[in-house]
Amino acid sequence: DAKTTQPNSMESNEEEPVHLPCNHSTISGTDYIHWYRQLPSQGPEYVIHGLTSNVNNRMASLAIAEDRKSSTLILHRATLRDAAVYYCILRDQNSGGSNYKLTFGKGTLLTVNP
Amino acid sequence: DVKVTQSSRYLVKRTGEKVFLECVQDMDHENMFWYRQDPGLGLRLIYFSYDVKMKEKGDIPEGYSVSREKKERFSLILESASTNQTSMYLCASRGALGFRSAEQYFGPGTRLTVT
């Protein structure tokens, strides 16, 4: 899987928007961009994924650059419960077998201040 | 909501013991995974199963085996536990290939300590 680069940590205030960036300059045409997060002492949790167009769901929005070399996860109003490590992962959706695995990097530790 | 449950949140075992970690999912998913998570190393895939009785080795299968006798259950076995297997173990499942089933659902994890 292609590599992603994220800041080690970010800080936000409660009820403010948060923009978490991810660079993936070697992304291929069949790579989907996935975001997961891991709250303290829990397993990772799916947040959102997309290919080319921006995506919205009840948890977040995903903004994908036109050249697809970067993307941004947007939490519209951060809450204390959003404090977690956020992982940006590329997955070739056409690959099967053990390539279903997710390769988690170090992610971004998001701190939310009250 | 999809639920992936793991038999224990915390487990302490002695070196040389045989250890069973159980994982159950309730969404009829074909694919199930065992990962381990260690500080600085991220998540690493141990084994993967794409159907009942079918399995594939992941990146770090040494010292582990798996069993999938029923679709909903995937077990990780440490034949003879060693201290370097002290870790957080995470089970995950996902449906068949397709955009809508892209996400993996993770269990809460089992923190295993081998003394």
Short mmCIF file of C-alpha atoms in Angstrom, two decimals:
data_model
loop_
_atom_site.label_atom_id
_atom_site.label_comp_id
_atom_site.label_asym_id
_atom_site.label_seq_id
_atom_site.Cartn_x
_atom_site.Cartn_y
_atom_site.Cartn_z
CA ASP A 1 0.00 0.00 0.00
CA ALA A 2 1.15 3.54 -0.75
CA LYS A 3 2.51 5.60 2.13
CA THR A 4 0.70 8.37 3.97
CA THR A 5 2.12 11.23 6.01
CA GLN A 6 0.27 12.83 8.91
CA PRO A 7 1.26 15.28 11.64
CA ASN A 8 2.13 13.56 14.89
CA SER A 9 -0.29 15.62 16.93
CA MET A 10 -2.88 18.38 16.74
CA GLU A 11 -4.87 20.32 19.27
CA SER A 12 -8.35 21.73 19.09
CA ASN A 13 -10.88 23.41 21.31
CA GLU A 14 -14.24 21.90 22.05
CA GLU A 15 -17.02 22.80 19.59
CA GLU A 16 -14.57 24.16 17.02
CA PRO A 17 -13.94 22.55 13.64
CA VAL A 18 -10.87 20.37 13.20
CA HIS A 19 -9.05 19.75 9.93
CA LEU A 20 -6.76 16.73 10.01
CA PRO A 21 -4.44 16.61 6.99
CA CYS A 22 -2.97 13.61 5.21
CA ASN A 23 -0.45 13.57 2.38
CA HIS A 24 -0.34 10.62 -0.02
CA SER A 25 1.69 11.76 -3.01
CA THR A 26 2.23 8.20 -4.35
CA ILE A 27 -1.45 7.27 -4.37
CA SER A 28 -2.51 5.09 -7.29
CA GLY A 29 -5.71 5.32 -9.28
CA THR A 30 -7.38 2.40 -7.51
CA ASP A 31 -6.44 3.43 -3.97
CA TYR A 32 -9.29 4.45 -1.72
CA ILE A 33 -8.55 6.83 1.15
CA HIS A 34 -9.73 5.47 4.49
CA TRP A 35 -9.80 7.13 7.88
CA TYR A 36 -9.99 5.29 11.15
CA ARG A 37 -9.64 6.53 14.68
CA GLN A 38 -8.68 4.84 17.90
CA LEU A 39 -9.99 6.12 21.19
CA PRO A 40 -7.96 5.39 24.32
CA SER A 41 -8.09 1.71 25.33
CA GLN A 42 -10.33 0.76 22.40
CA GLY A 43 -9.97 -0.89 19.03
CA PRO A 44 -9.81 1.26 15.89
CA GLU A 45 -13.11 2.57 14.57
CA TYR A 46 -14.00 3.30 10.96
CA VAL A 47 -14.66 6.96 10.26
CA ILE A 48 -15.03 7.51 6.52
CA HIS A 49 -13.56 6.64 3.15
CA GLY A 50 -13.59 7.99 -0.39
CA LEU A 51 -12.01 7.77 -3.82
CA THR A 52 -12.22 11.09 -5.67
CA SER A 53 -15.23 13.08 -4.54
CA ASN A 54 -15.70 14.66 -1.15
CA VAL A 55 -17.69 12.49 1.23
CA ASN A 56 -19.89 13.24 4.20
CA ASN A 57 -21.32 11.02 6.90
CA ARG A 58 -22.66 11.48 10.39
CA MET A 59 -19.19 11.41 11.90
CA ALA A 60 -17.11 13.57 9.59
CA SER A 61 -16.40 14.91 6.12
CA LEU A 62 -13.58 13.92 3.84
CA ALA A 63 -12.17 16.50 1.45
CA ILE A 64 -9.98 15.05 -1.31
CA ALA A 65 -7.64 17.24 -3.34
CA GLU A 66 -8.24 17.34 -7.06
CA ASP A 67 -4.91 15.58 -7.78
CA ARG A 68 -5.69 13.11 -4.92
CA LYS A 69 -2.25 13.62 -3.41
CA SER A 70 -3.69 14.86 -0.18
CA SER A 71 -6.89 14.73 1.81
CA THR A 72 -8.38 16.31 4.91
CA LEU A 73 -10.64 14.80 7.51
CA ILE A 74 -13.00 17.42 8.88
CA LEU A 75 -14.71 17.14 12.24
CA HIS A 76 -17.25 19.94 12.15
CA ARG A 77 -17.57 20.47 15.89
CA ALA A 78 -15.01 18.70 18.02
CA THR A 79 -16.12 17.19 21.29
CA LEU A 80 -14.08 15.75 24.12
CA ARG A 81 -15.12 12.31 22.86
CA ASP A 82 -13.29 12.98 19.59
CA ALA A 83 -9.91 12.90 21.34
CA ALA A 84 -8.19 9.95 19.66
CA VAL A 85 -5.47 8.89 17.27
CA TYR A 86 -6.64 9.39 13.68
CA TYR A 87 -5.22 7.18 10.95
CA CYS A 88 -5.23 7.92 7.24
CA ILE A 89 -4.85 4.69 5.22
CA LEU A 90 -4.73 3.91 1.52
CA ARG A 91 -6.29 0.69 0.31
CA ASP A 92 -6.36 -0.79 -3.15
CA GLN A 93 -9.98 -1.83 -3.24
CA ASN A 94 -9.36 -4.31 -6.03
CA SER A 95 -6.90 -6.41 -4.09
CA GLY A 96 -8.08 -9.40 -2.18
CA GLY A 97 -6.81 -12.03 0.21
CA SER A 98 -4.62 -10.77 2.97
CA ASN A 99 -4.37 -7.48 1.10
CA TYR A 100 -7.61 -6.71 2.86
CA LYS A 101 -5.38 -5.88 5.78
CA LEU A 102 -5.14 -2.30 6.88
CA THR A 103 -1.67 -0.87 7.32
CA PHE A 104 -1.83 1.64 10.14
CA GLY A 105 0.92 4.23 10.43
CA LYS A 106 1.46 6.34 13.54
CA GLY A 107 -1.51 8.59 12.90
CA THR A 108 -2.30 11.98 14.40
CA LEU A 109 -3.02 12.28 18.10
CA LEU A 110 -5.87 14.77 18.44
CA THR A 111 -6.24 16.52 21.77
CA VAL A 112 -9.49 18.39 22.40
CA ASN A 113 -9.41 21.10 25.04
CA PRO A 114 -12.57 21.93 27.02
CA ASP B 1 -24.64 -2.04 14.46
CA VAL B 2 -21.89 -4.52 13.81
CA LYS B 3 -20.49 -6.05 16.91
CA VAL B 4 -17.13 -7.71 17.23
CA THR B 5 -16.53 -9.12 20.65
CA GLN B 6 -13.39 -10.58 22.16
CA SER B 7 -13.40 -13.06 25.00
CA SER B 8 -11.26 -11.06 27.41
CA ARG B 9 -10.13 -7.45 27.82
CA TYR B 10 -7.16 -8.37 29.97
CA LEU B 11 -5.29 -11.65 30.26
CA VAL B 12 -2.18 -12.67 32.19
CA LYS B 13 -0.47 -15.93 31.28
CA ARG B 14 2.78 -17.63 32.13
CA THR B 15 5.57 -18.42 29.69
CA GLY B 16 4.96 -21.74 27.96
CA GLU B 17 1.20 -21.78 28.48
CA LYS B 18 -1.17 -22.37 25.58
CA VAL B 19 -3.38 -19.32 25.13
CA PHE B 20 -6.69 -19.03 23.29
CA LEU B 21 -8.07 -15.66 22.22
CA GLU B 22 -11.63 -15.80 20.92
CA CYS B 23 -13.37 -13.39 18.60
CA VAL B 24 -17.02 -13.39 17.54
CA GLN B 25 -18.78 -11.15 15.01
CA ASP B 26 -22.51 -10.90 14.44
CA MET B 27 -22.74 -9.53 10.89
CA ASP B 28 -22.17 -12.70 8.88
CA HIS B 29 -18.89 -11.31 7.57
CA GLU B 30 -16.72 -13.52 5.40
CA ASN B 31 -13.41 -11.97 6.40
CA MET B 32 -11.85 -11.93 9.83
CA PHE B 33 -8.45 -10.74 11.01
CA TRP B 34 -6.13 -10.90 13.96
CA TYR B 35 -3.73 -8.01 14.52
CA ARG B 36 -1.39 -7.13 17.30
CA GLN B 37 -0.62 -3.56 18.28
CA ASP B 38 2.62 -2.50 19.91
CA PRO B 39 3.92 1.01 20.71
CA GLY B 40 5.92 2.40 17.82
CA LEU B 41 5.07 -0.53 15.54
CA GLY B 42 1.44 0.16 14.78
CA LEU B 43 -0.95 -2.66 13.93
CA ARG B 44 0.54 -5.78 12.36
CA LEU B 45 -1.50 -8.54 10.76
CA ILE B 46 -0.98 -11.99 12.27
CA TYR B 47 -3.54 -14.10 10.40
CA PHE B 48 -6.49 -13.60 8.14
CA SER B 49 -9.45 -15.83 7.29
CA TYR B 50 -11.68 -15.35 4.25
CA ASP B 51 -14.07 -18.23 4.89
CA VAL B 52 -14.77 -21.07 7.28
CA LYS B 53 -11.70 -23.29 7.65
CA MET B 54 -9.73 -21.00 5.32
CA LYS B 55 -6.79 -18.97 6.56
CA GLU B 56 -3.83 -17.03 5.32
CA LYS B 57 -0.68 -15.95 7.09
CA GLY B 58 -0.24 -12.28 7.69
CA ASP B 59 2.99 -10.42 8.30
CA ILE B 60 3.94 -12.00 11.63
CA PRO B 61 2.42 -15.50 11.95
CA GLU B 62 5.34 -17.12 13.79
CA GLY B 63 4.33 -18.47 17.17
CA TYR B 64 0.61 -18.24 16.39
CA SER B 65 -2.06 -20.41 14.82
CA VAL B 66 -5.74 -19.80 14.13
CA SER B 67 -8.99 -21.69 13.89
CA ARG B 68 -12.20 -20.84 12.08
CA GLU B 69 -14.73 -23.65 12.45
CA LYS B 70 -17.76 -21.38 12.26
CA LYS B 71 -18.27 -18.24 10.20
CA GLU B 72 -18.84 -15.99 13.18
CA ARG B 73 -15.90 -17.15 15.26
CA PHE B 74 -12.16 -16.74 14.72
CA SER B 75 -9.71 -17.94 17.34
CA LEU B 76 -6.07 -17.03 17.79
CA ILE B 77 -3.89 -19.61 19.50
CA LEU B 78 -0.51 -19.05 21.09
CA GLU B 79 0.89 -22.57 21.21
CA SER B 80 3.53 -21.76 23.83
CA ALA B 81 3.30 -18.20 25.07
CA SER B 82 6.49 -16.17 25.30
CA THR B 83 7.19 -12.77 26.84
CA ASN B 84 7.63 -11.18 23.40
CA GLN B 85 3.98 -11.98 22.73
CA THR B 86 2.92 -9.52 25.39
CA SER B 87 0.79 -7.11 23.37
CA MET B 88 -2.64 -5.75 22.56
CA TYR B 89 -4.49 -8.19 20.29
CA LEU B 90 -7.20 -6.86 18.03
CA CYS B 91 -9.73 -8.85 16.07
CA ALA B 92 -11.53 -7.35 13.08
CA SER B 93 -14.09 -8.41 10.49
CA ARG B 94 -15.36 -7.08 7.18
CA GLY B 95 -17.83 -8.14 4.54
CA ALA B 96 -17.16 -9.21 0.98
CA LEU B 97 -15.30 -6.97 -1.43
CA GLY B 98 -17.26 -3.91 -2.42
CA PHE B 99 -17.45 -0.21 -1.74
CA ARG B 100 -20.21 -0.44 0.82
CA SER B 101 -18.44 -3.06 2.87
CA ALA B 102 -15.05 -1.43 2.79
CA GLU B 103 -14.76 -0.84 6.47
CA GLN B 104 -13.24 -3.19 8.98
CA TYR B 105 -14.94 -3.49 12.34
CA PHE B 106 -12.66 -3.97 15.28
CA GLY B 107 -13.23 -5.56 18.64
CA PRO B 108 -12.22 -3.80 21.87
CA GLY B 109 -8.92 -5.64 22.08
CA THR B 110 -7.34 -8.08 24.51
CA ARG B 111 -4.32 -6.87 26.42
CA LEU B 112 -2.23 -9.99 26.98
CA THR B 113 0.65 -10.04 29.41
CA VAL B 114 2.99 -13.04 29.42
CA THR B 115 5.15 -13.32 32.53
#
